[in-house]
XYZ file of C-alpha atoms in Angstrom:
678
model
C -31.668 -43.274 -38.757
C -28.986 -41.865 -40.520
C -26.891 -42.714 -43.650
C -23.930 -40.964 -44.843
C -22.935 -41.731 -48.662
C -19.523 -41.291 -49.802
C -18.553 -41.053 -53.570
C -16.107 -43.743 -54.645
C -14.284 -44.162 -57.807
C -15.774 -47.665 -58.533
C -18.908 -48.670 -59.276
C -19.487 -50.541 -56.118
C -21.650 -49.455 -52.907
C -21.059 -51.255 -49.409
C -22.512 -50.600 -45.956
C -19.843 -49.764 -43.227
C -20.282 -51.710 -40.890
C -22.696 -54.337 -42.438
C -24.568 -55.044 -39.360
C -25.378 -53.010 -36.006
C -26.856 -53.611 -33.092
C -29.147 -50.478 -31.663
C -29.951 -49.508 -28.157
C -31.620 -46.203 -28.834
C -33.705 -44.570 -31.078
C -31.639 -43.381 -33.360
C -28.122 -45.272 -35.427
C -26.160 -44.101 -37.987
C -23.747 -46.356 -41.068
C -22.015 -45.513 -43.943
C -23.040 -46.089 -47.487
C -19.396 -46.150 -49.324
C -19.353 -46.139 -53.349
C -20.598 -44.765 -56.289
C -23.759 -43.764 -54.471
C -24.998 -40.859 -57.395
C -27.584 -43.172 -58.461
C -28.284 -45.385 -55.440
C -31.871 -45.768 -53.917
C -32.468 -46.415 -50.392
C -35.277 -48.464 -48.673
C -35.986 -49.553 -45.118
C -38.493 -52.614 -44.496
C -38.813 -54.493 -41.411
C -37.650 -58.356 -41.589
C -37.789 -61.335 -39.055
C -35.770 -64.598 -39.487
C -37.438 -67.511 -41.379
C -39.314 -70.267 -38.736
C -37.523 -72.765 -40.332
C -33.931 -71.892 -41.360
C -33.571 -69.067 -39.055
C -31.748 -66.986 -41.927
C -33.252 -63.381 -43.299
C -33.866 -63.141 -46.843
C -32.146 -61.470 -49.444
C -32.186 -57.910 -50.046
C -35.142 -56.263 -51.422
C -35.375 -52.599 -53.057
C -39.186 -52.361 -51.823
C -40.099 -50.247 -48.753
C -41.748 -52.033 -46.047
C -44.383 -50.736 -43.204
C -42.421 -49.685 -40.196
C -42.007 -46.741 -38.009
C -38.717 -46.363 -38.706
C -37.568 -43.407 -41.465
C -34.286 -42.536 -42.930
C -32.309 -39.600 -41.554
C -34.856 -38.627 -39.163
C -34.977 -39.787 -35.376
C -38.338 -41.000 -34.524
C -40.079 -43.356 -31.274
C -40.633 -46.315 -32.302
C -42.623 -49.354 -30.918
C -42.870 -52.860 -33.112
C -42.980 -56.020 -30.958
C -41.897 -59.059 -33.267
C -41.905 -61.555 -30.359
C -45.682 -61.733 -28.022
C -43.937 -64.055 -25.575
C -40.918 -61.439 -24.704
C -42.732 -58.393 -23.698
C -46.758 -58.772 -22.859
C -46.204 -54.798 -22.469
C -44.944 -52.123 -24.167
C -41.313 -52.657 -22.574
C -39.054 -52.398 -25.296
C -38.471 -52.286 -28.544
C -37.240 -55.839 -30.550
C -37.157 -55.483 -33.848
C -34.733 -56.080 -37.055
C -34.374 -53.861 -39.835
C -32.679 -53.742 -43.339
C -31.462 -51.213 -45.460
C -31.214 -51.743 -49.117
C -29.010 -49.797 -51.572
C -30.311 -50.429 -54.822
C -29.426 -49.121 -58.617
C -31.921 -49.372 -61.436
C -34.118 -51.462 -59.119
C -31.314 -53.926 -58.200
C -30.019 -54.628 -54.298
C -26.442 -53.351 -54.558
C -25.843 -53.341 -50.554
C -27.533 -53.883 -47.750
C -27.494 -53.144 -43.971
C -28.864 -55.408 -40.801
C -29.731 -53.320 -37.708
C -30.707 -55.232 -34.825
C -33.066 -53.185 -32.379
C -33.233 -53.478 -28.397
C -34.261 -50.377 -27.023
C -35.840 -50.291 -23.125
C -37.932 -47.573 -21.921
C -39.388 -45.899 -19.419
C -43.130 -46.677 -19.288
C -45.768 -44.954 -18.031
C -49.197 -46.324 -16.373
C -52.080 -45.835 -18.404
C -53.759 -44.443 -14.865
C -50.963 -41.798 -14.452
C -52.976 -39.303 -13.471
C -52.883 -35.546 -14.111
C -51.347 -34.884 -10.950
C -47.982 -33.176 -11.375
C -47.308 -32.249 -7.739
C -45.217 -34.890 -5.240
C -45.972 -34.119 -1.672
C -42.817 -35.084 0.522
C -43.801 -37.009 3.642
C -42.777 -35.406 6.811
C -39.222 -37.061 7.759
C -39.957 -37.553 11.438
C -42.608 -40.036 11.139
C -41.655 -41.753 7.619
C -38.241 -41.871 5.911
C -37.442 -39.386 3.080
C -35.792 -41.491 0.263
C -36.388 -45.128 1.118
C -36.366 -45.888 -2.722
C -33.849 -43.218 -4.165
C -33.725 -45.120 -7.582
C -37.369 -44.058 -7.998
C -36.638 -40.859 -10.115
C -39.606 -40.797 -12.846
C -42.786 -39.665 -11.456
C -45.561 -42.148 -11.459
C -42.997 -44.630 -14.038
C -41.252 -47.387 -13.886
C -38.083 -46.784 -13.426
C -35.542 -49.511 -15.069
C -33.289 -51.613 -12.376
C -35.185 -50.042 -9.567
C -36.799 -53.263 -7.942
C -38.284 -50.877 -4.905
C -40.082 -48.698 -7.338
C -43.690 -48.846 -6.513
C -44.969 -48.117 -10.139
C -43.271 -51.415 -11.246
C -45.911 -53.891 -11.915
C -44.941 -57.658 -11.266
C -44.380 -58.651 -14.443
C -41.988 -55.491 -15.220
C -39.930 -56.336 -12.196
C -39.144 -59.594 -13.393
C -37.439 -58.173 -16.734
C -34.453 -57.194 -14.229
C -34.961 -58.774 -11.534
C -31.677 -60.288 -11.411
C -29.942 -56.458 -11.973
C -31.471 -54.368 -9.062
C -29.360 -51.776 -8.083
C -27.318 -52.478 -4.935
C -26.595 -50.347 -2.041
C -28.870 -47.725 -0.476
C -29.507 -46.235 -4.091
C -31.699 -49.405 -4.750
C -33.825 -49.122 -1.488
C -31.280 -51.176 0.285
C -31.670 -49.971 3.684
C -29.314 -50.793 6.987
C -31.019 -53.896 8.909
C -32.668 -53.415 11.987
C -30.634 -52.072 14.706
C -29.017 -54.716 17.326
C -31.349 -53.623 20.208
C -34.514 -54.475 18.914
C -36.468 -57.443 20.021
C -37.020 -59.057 17.147
C -33.248 -59.079 16.368
C -32.848 -61.422 19.122
C -30.985 -64.661 18.463
C -30.986 -67.825 20.290
C -27.232 -68.652 19.311
C -25.634 -65.174 19.977
C -27.897 -63.198 22.531
C -26.910 -62.970 26.088
C -29.366 -63.789 28.832
C -30.503 -60.534 29.702
C -31.125 -59.912 26.400
C -35.001 -59.878 26.693
C -34.666 -57.521 29.587
C -32.887 -54.993 27.768
C -33.825 -55.056 24.002
C -36.433 -52.722 22.730
C -39.830 -53.351 20.813
C -40.119 -50.212 18.595
C -42.013 -50.493 14.904
C -40.428 -49.973 11.981
C -42.275 -46.731 11.340
C -39.937 -45.105 14.464
C -36.609 -45.778 12.846
C -34.458 -43.419 13.609
C -32.984 -44.013 9.531
C -34.734 -40.954 7.502
C -33.250 -42.036 4.221
C -30.526 -40.429 2.011
C -32.093 -36.688 1.479
C -33.077 -34.564 4.687
C -34.734 -31.439 3.084
C -38.214 -31.905 3.017
C -40.331 -29.761 0.340
C -42.547 -29.788 -2.452
C -41.170 -30.526 -6.154
C -42.621 -30.537 -9.793
C -42.462 -33.642 -11.978
C -41.807 -32.951 -15.732
C -42.839 -36.385 -17.029
C -41.143 -36.518 -20.929
C -42.196 -39.014 -23.865
C -40.892 -42.479 -22.895
C -38.227 -42.471 -25.421
C -36.766 -39.080 -24.863
C -33.440 -38.478 -22.602
C -33.899 -34.858 -20.681
C -31.598 -32.532 -21.607
C -30.835 -30.453 -18.358
C -28.897 -26.807 -18.863
C -26.737 -26.028 -15.431
C -26.825 -22.321 -14.631
C -23.483 -20.372 -14.631
C -22.547 -19.739 -11.107
C -22.468 -16.173 -10.238
C -18.542 -15.501 -9.342
C -18.713 -12.939 -6.322
C -15.987 -10.388 -6.209
C -13.455 -10.675 -2.881
C -10.567 -8.521 -1.895
C -8.126 -9.121 -4.608
C -9.758 -11.094 -6.854
C -9.495 -9.888 -10.614
C -12.444 -7.854 -12.279
C -14.235 -9.399 -15.036
C -15.674 -8.621 -18.234
C -18.655 -9.760 -19.669
C -16.708 -12.259 -21.658
C -15.025 -13.615 -18.532
C -11.632 -11.934 -19.509
C -9.649 -9.697 -16.987
C -10.411 -6.138 -17.062
C -6.765 -4.219 -17.469
C -5.082 -1.127 -16.404
C -1.681 -0.125 -17.043
C 0.177 -0.766 -13.855
C 3.424 -0.926 -12.536
C 5.133 -4.480 -12.085
C 8.857 -4.961 -11.220
C 9.897 -1.287 -11.674
C 8.473 -1.526 -14.871
C 5.213 -0.417 -16.671
C 2.480 -3.526 -17.966
C -0.088 -2.465 -19.740
C -2.137 -5.005 -19.606
C -2.396 -5.644 -15.995
C -5.734 -6.834 -14.005
C -7.312 -4.723 -11.768
C -7.797 -6.141 -8.299
C -10.706 -5.809 -6.622
C -10.782 -3.361 -3.734
C -7.074 -2.551 -3.868
C -6.147 1.110 -4.887
C -3.361 2.048 -6.627
C -1.956 5.483 -8.316
C 1.404 4.576 -10.451
C 3.100 6.587 -13.080
C 4.521 5.663 -15.921
C 7.229 7.100 -18.342
C 7.221 6.640 -22.019
C 9.779 8.596 -24.315
C 7.939 9.600 -27.324
C 9.719 10.286 -30.797
C 6.882 10.524 -32.688
C 2.912 10.666 -31.983
C 1.362 7.975 -30.353
C -1.207 5.596 -32.519
C -2.356 3.298 -30.171
C -2.970 2.055 -26.351
C -2.827 3.316 -23.953
C -1.576 6.850 -24.995
C -4.497 7.266 -27.621
C -7.924 6.161 -26.454
C -11.201 7.106 -27.701
C -14.340 7.331 -25.051
C -16.263 4.717 -26.685
C -13.580 2.144 -26.365
C -13.154 3.071 -22.541
C -17.286 2.566 -22.133
C -16.653 -1.062 -21.639
C -19.387 -3.462 -19.418
C -17.723 -5.242 -16.352
C -19.303 -7.941 -14.518
C -20.380 -6.511 -11.158
C -19.804 -9.605 -8.910
C -24.105 -9.954 -8.371
C -24.610 -11.812 -11.538
C -25.419 -8.361 -13.635
C -23.008 -5.838 -15.040
C -22.314 -2.223 -14.959
C -21.093 0.184 -17.558
C -17.993 2.349 -17.269
C -18.897 6.075 -17.325
C -16.281 8.149 -19.319
C -15.620 11.624 -18.439
C -13.388 13.798 -20.391
C -10.909 16.365 -18.755
C -8.261 18.690 -20.960
C -5.112 19.480 -19.349
C -3.680 22.815 -18.755
C -0.376 22.224 -17.153
C 1.579 20.211 -18.958
C 4.329 20.562 -16.520
C 2.780 17.680 -14.827
C 2.875 15.280 -17.404
C 6.613 16.191 -19.287
C 9.577 15.741 -17.648
C 12.079 17.074 -20.594
C 12.883 17.451 -23.975
C 15.492 16.906 -26.612
C 15.760 19.458 -29.085
C 17.459 19.005 -32.181
C 15.564 20.045 -34.945
C 14.001 23.728 -35.934
C 10.439 22.209 -36.291
C 8.233 20.953 -33.652
C 5.868 17.846 -33.516
C 2.491 18.485 -32.409
C 0.605 15.589 -31.014
C -3.381 16.117 -30.020
C -5.436 14.172 -27.607
C -2.733 11.955 -26.233
C -4.599 10.497 -22.749
C -2.418 11.377 -19.686
C -4.297 9.734 -16.848
C -6.695 7.483 -16.699
C -8.705 7.522 -13.322
C -10.732 4.899 -12.300
C -13.368 5.310 -9.346
C -15.085 1.949 -8.499
C -18.137 2.459 -6.148
C -18.856 -1.135 -4.540
C -20.975 -2.505 -1.797
C -20.937 -6.274 -0.533
C -19.242 -8.190 -2.945
C -19.951 -6.274 -6.023
C -19.791 -3.070 -8.067
C -22.630 -0.855 -8.326
C -20.980 1.983 -10.489
C -17.927 2.686 -12.556
C -16.756 6.255 -13.477
C -13.439 6.938 -15.661
C -11.978 10.251 -15.307
C -9.727 10.983 -18.957
C -7.145 13.492 -19.008
C -6.031 14.374 -22.583
C -3.780 17.072 -23.572
C -1.854 18.555 -26.868
C 2.321 17.723 -26.723
C 4.487 19.725 -28.474
C 8.282 18.364 -28.961
C 10.934 18.099 -31.874
C 12.911 14.974 -31.689
C 11.515 12.928 -28.523
C 10.155 13.826 -25.207
C 9.948 12.347 -21.829
C 5.992 11.979 -20.888
C 4.787 11.016 -17.394
C 1.249 9.285 -17.854
C -0.422 8.502 -14.319
C -2.937 5.412 -14.076
C -5.110 5.112 -10.560
C -8.038 2.998 -9.318
C -9.793 3.988 -6.501
C -12.730 1.854 -4.789
C -15.704 3.569 -2.592
C -18.126 2.211 -0.517
C -20.705 5.006 -0.589
C -18.362 8.131 -0.617
C -15.660 5.863 2.194
C -12.793 5.176 -0.013
C -11.571 1.475 0.811
C -8.601 1.335 3.292
C -7.347 -2.262 3.455
C -5.942 -3.265 6.999
C -2.376 -4.099 7.663
C -3.329 -6.854 10.611
C -6.256 -8.554 12.680
C -5.862 -7.337 15.072
C -1.937 -7.303 15.487
C 0.140 -6.075 12.818
C 1.179 -8.582 9.835
C 5.221 -8.472 8.924
C 5.386 -7.039 5.698
C 2.145 -4.444 5.670
C 2.185 -0.611 5.556
C 2.536 0.658 9.364
C -0.627 2.920 9.446
C -0.375 6.469 10.244
C -2.847 8.947 10.648
C -4.021 12.961 11.078
C -6.726 13.970 13.270
C -9.932 15.475 11.242
C -10.885 19.047 12.718
C -12.586 20.396 9.741
C -14.487 17.554 7.932
C -17.993 16.077 8.364
C -16.130 13.355 10.638
C -14.835 15.500 13.225
C -12.983 14.129 15.833
C -11.963 11.225 13.709
C -8.484 9.882 12.454
C -8.127 10.217 8.305
C -5.611 7.608 7.351
C -2.159 8.558 5.865
C 1.143 6.688 5.462
C 4.564 6.813 6.765
C 7.273 6.868 4.060
C 10.786 6.900 3.137
C 12.546 7.813 0.479
C 12.639 5.951 -3.267
C 15.180 7.062 -5.668
C 14.149 6.243 -9.289
C 16.354 7.048 -12.458
C 19.428 9.707 -11.722
C 18.765 9.856 -7.542
C 18.050 13.051 -7.174
C 15.776 14.359 -4.729
C 13.542 16.632 -7.032
C 12.463 13.239 -9.014
C 12.722 10.795 -6.080
C 9.585 9.265 -4.956
C 8.491 7.704 -1.665
C 7.656 4.307 -0.311
C 5.527 3.126 2.726
C 7.228 2.059 5.721
C 6.416 -1.672 5.958
C 6.057 -3.136 9.445
C 9.199 -5.410 10.678
C 11.562 -4.174 7.882
C 14.150 -2.134 8.717
C 15.786 -0.049 5.777
C 17.755 2.826 4.767
C 17.119 4.869 1.632
C 17.794 8.344 0.754
C 18.586 10.702 -2.931
C 20.663 13.461 -3.782
C 20.335 17.313 -3.363
C 22.302 19.499 -5.784
C 24.374 22.219 -3.763
C 26.300 25.176 -5.131
C 28.751 27.242 -3.290
C 26.110 30.007 -3.505
C 23.826 27.802 -1.390
C 26.403 27.596 1.047
C 26.189 31.279 1.727
C 22.834 31.396 2.753
C 22.277 28.341 5.546
C 19.628 29.301 6.843
C 16.898 28.707 3.170
C 19.084 25.876 2.934
C 18.732 24.280 6.619
C 14.986 25.005 5.835
C 14.603 23.436 2.512
C 15.875 20.347 3.714
C 13.791 20.274 6.563
C 10.931 20.640 4.443
C 11.874 17.811 2.308
C 12.351 15.480 5.128
C 8.977 16.697 6.941
C 6.873 15.795 3.710
C 8.044 12.397 4.152
C 5.949 12.046 7.590
C 2.636 14.015 7.814
C 1.234 12.393 10.365
C 0.776 12.916 13.848
C -0.365 9.429 15.048
C 0.301 5.933 14.416
C -2.126 3.102 14.502
C -1.358 0.610 17.488
C -2.749 -2.675 15.608
C -3.388 -3.333 11.876
C -7.233 -2.649 12.082
C -8.035 0.664 13.754
C -11.171 2.444 14.222
C -10.968 5.875 13.259
C -13.317 6.938 16.061
C -11.536 5.595 18.722
C -8.452 7.253 19.788
C -7.284 4.300 22.440
C -6.565 3.163 19.179
C -3.821 5.332 18.088
C -0.539 6.724 19.688
C 0.912 10.075 18.860
C 4.215 10.431 17.290
C 6.940 11.991 19.260
C 9.485 14.153 17.046
C 12.818 15.241 18.320
C 12.784 18.630 17.689
C 15.408 20.843 16.753
C 17.134 23.295 19.241
C 17.020 26.589 17.343
C 19.361 28.115 19.777
C 22.057 25.818 19.187
C 25.232 28.050 17.538
C 25.975 26.894 13.995
C 29.322 27.011 12.942
C 28.797 28.174 9.350
C 31.314 29.911 7.095
C 31.088 31.095 3.489
C 31.680 27.725 2.003
C 30.159 25.461 4.592
C 27.111 25.160 6.120
C 26.679 23.068 9.899
C 23.263 21.436 11.353
C 21.809 20.133 8.240
C 19.077 17.698 9.280
C 20.418 15.522 6.307
C 18.894 11.680 7.875
C 15.599 11.348 9.030
C 15.283 8.176 11.476
C 12.109 6.153 12.800
C 12.194 4.302 15.552
C 9.389 1.906 16.134
C 8.767 -0.128 19.272
C 6.397 -2.830 18.982
C 5.374 -5.729 21.583
C 3.414 -9.127 21.227
C 0.082 -8.070 22.979
C -1.335 -11.760 22.630
C -2.161 -15.072 20.583
C -4.820 -15.738 18.113
C -4.758 -18.911 16.342
C -1.064 -19.875 17.806
C 0.055 -16.915 16.150
C 1.715 -13.735 18.112
C 0.120 -10.461 17.655
C 2.019 -7.489 17.856
C 1.509 -4.099 18.244
C 2.984 -0.505 18.131
C 3.703 0.442 21.214
C 5.534 4.491 20.351
C 7.042 5.694 17.387
C 10.004 8.270 17.559
C 10.965 10.291 14.778
C 14.674 12.109 15.134
C 17.312 13.894 13.022
C 20.861 13.446 12.875
C 22.525 16.974 11.628
C 25.567 16.624 9.184
C 27.883 19.306 8.412
C 27.832 20.370 4.527
C 31.192 21.917 3.133
C 32.861 21.912 -0.548
C 35.467 19.917 -0.898
C 38.118 21.945 -2.967
C 41.104 19.470 -2.891
C 41.116 16.765 -5.344
C 41.196 16.829 -9.197
C 37.758 18.701 -9.920
C 37.848 22.278 -8.248
C 34.906 23.935 -10.518
C 32.298 23.729 -7.157
C 34.954 25.875 -5.699
C 35.538 28.397 -8.624
C 31.940 28.319 -10.157
C 29.370 29.910 -7.638
C 26.597 28.317 -9.494
C 28.280 25.005 -9.990
C 26.562 22.256 -7.807
C 27.444 19.038 -5.494
C 25.525 16.356 -4.872
C 24.782 15.925 -0.845
C 22.813 12.953 0.465
C 19.713 13.022 2.322
C 18.865 9.811 3.778
C 16.059 8.256 5.811
C 15.735 5.107 7.642
C 13.220 3.033 9.904
C 14.030 0.683 13.001
C 11.859 -1.941 14.674
C 12.781 -2.841 18.240
C 10.314 -5.528 20.089
C 10.213 -5.054 23.743
C 10.181 -8.251 25.531
C 7.220 -9.266 27.549
C 7.376 -7.859 31.360
C 8.253 -11.021 33.611
C 7.807 -8.806 36.868
C 10.321 -8.004 39.670
C 13.028 -11.080 39.931
C 12.215 -13.381 42.644
C 14.024 -13.610 46.187
C 15.939 -16.917 47.019
C 12.867 -17.863 49.604
C 10.187 -17.564 46.766
C 12.620 -19.672 44.341
C 13.295 -22.464 46.809
C 9.612 -22.472 48.415
C 7.477 -24.649 46.242
C 4.861 -25.882 49.066
C 2.184 -23.453 47.458
C 3.410 -23.836 43.990
C 0.956 -25.919 41.968
C 3.514 -26.059 39.041
C 6.373 -27.497 40.858
C 4.679 -29.462 43.845
C 2.292 -32.408 43.705
C -0.128 -31.023 46.672
C -1.792 -27.692 45.166
C -3.625 -26.043 48.564
C -4.770 -23.076 46.538
C -7.087 -25.160 44.382
C -8.281 -27.318 47.386
C -12.077 -25.932 46.467
C -11.633 -26.023 42.763
C -14.422 -28.557 42.223
C -17.037 -26.036 43.798
C -15.776 -23.284 41.526
C -17.579 -22.508 38.142
C -14.075 -23.501 36.755
C -14.709 -26.884 37.191
C -16.183 -28.634 33.974
C -15.835 -32.343 35.061
C -19.266 -32.691 36.040
C -22.422 -30.325 36.313
C -22.060 -27.718 38.839
C -25.187 -28.500 40.872
C -23.834 -31.922 41.593
C -20.077 -30.714 42.296
C -21.479 -28.270 44.733
C -23.728 -31.030 46.098
C -20.942 -33.142 46.662
C -18.666 -30.421 48.293
C -21.116 -29.619 50.555
C -21.587 -33.206 51.813
C -18.008 -33.256 52.550
C -18.059 -30.219 54.576
C -20.747 -31.586 56.714
C -18.713 -35.104 57.256
C -15.551 -32.839 58.054
C -17.888 -30.413 60.780
C -19.350 -33.882 61.986
C -15.970 -35.632 62.613
C -14.925 -32.513 64.303
C -17.585 -32.085 66.725
C -17.327 -35.651 67.653
C -13.612 -36.380 67.649
C -10.704 -34.471 69.787
C -10.744 -31.709 70.710
C -14.098 -31.208 71.042
C -14.612 -34.818 72.882
C -12.312 -33.445 75.657
C -14.327 -29.723 76.012
C -17.567 -31.889 76.645
C -15.877 -33.874 79.268
C -14.764 -30.722 80.721
C -18.174 -28.814 80.810
C -19.729 -32.133 81.976
């Protein structure tokens, strides 16, 4: 019983509320007013037998099992006719607030608490043997929740005595939960009714005991359970276990605090510092940052202790990131250009240049995570363009996870899978995956800074970059053609292309050779001192695909063949117009385009040779356009007929054949032949 006292400016005290009805083992009320000198007393009271009223408040404490500010189970019966057994607590309590021995306020509490009672002969056993479901229904009284105790309102509880059931017999739990099982089925002979039953019912009804009923209750998993009976007035507090969140492909990796584990990634052509890492999806991105001062925060300034964090492994445990530090020696890989305007340089040490994560996985979880952190020292004057690298690779053992592009056919928008034959590695004879690429220009559009993007199935595209060429370069056409050829060849290093979206690297029939249209080196080139011809400035990828089948109503597309060809161009300096500097200065450059494109062509499904006029008009044996289908005369005798068991259809077919042979022998012309022999 908990009382909360609030101070008040007036010298008055009052209970709020002044009357309570308790249905549990604890109750709380407020005492308002000047409570510094107030003494609380508690006693048990009862109405007068003559007037029915409760006496005036008293400052003396009475004998009761209720105490102030604590919670205690109590049993104090005031009505002997109500509860012959301790089934409930019916008690009226009075709390008085006294100052100097004078009652100032009082509080009445009416307690009516039902209990779950444990019989005296409860026994010491703590195991409940679930009966065999085949012979006895399981869960015939689902509301019997407490082990060897009477559950209130559960009229089918065998632990409840007759007196106990009388207390709630009019409030029994309805439906199957209260033990009201379905009625006996209508085919039972005991359910026969003279008014509704037909005459033939006694001949077809079933005499079956109730123990043989097919009803097995509401629960079907038989097992041995351990009961945990608690105190009669104490409600059990159960803590539900936290579910284990297993990882699936694409789901974000989580920290122990259920927050996303983030690594800088590229999104919408920009780098995002706090991007979640998806499970089983590799990535390798570069982020360019313009530095005008030494970085002081993440992600360019990191500490091994901050990177060695704990992740959820997806299997109910955790895994710690192991950090390995490396020092960059060649800074040209990370520094693009500098703008120098001051004499004194700025030195930034221990700048994080790369974060390369390796995730080792098995099933739906992580087994180990390693991080290689590359740091270096940057020296610049005013500003510098710093390129940092962030990558994540998922390895199953020592194998890198390689997502497919369909199952089995290609999905539109997924990368086209290519590969090269491995002849030197541990898996000699297998195909190592790679990709087909086209140009992806960035920033200034030059080929020296351009990137590449994979070819996506079913999406035609054209892209390119610009190559600076001077008049001096045009005097060495062979070197220029070789340089352009090398740039175009770097986009496609594969020799095989996967026919389907989930190829097997060990099965060569899942792969098709890539056809290259070779350049004719014997062709005469019309080169001059300021122009070059036969420059392979355009590379074209032609993919032929076809529909190979249907899976769940979706067409499955495979790659039939892939052809790579080149378009030759004539490059020359245009000395006309306003800008003639490229023609005057041999080192002055002019930009020439280098392009790449991809085209997908669907091969129509082969329909066979065209039909003749006779095949079009003759429909006697065409089951699709004729009501009589002679080719399927014996169809019921084949294994494809599923209308009835094969043995029955075969027997009926043989009987028909027997009747046909008999009719043929007894009828014409066999009758005429017998007459001629006679």
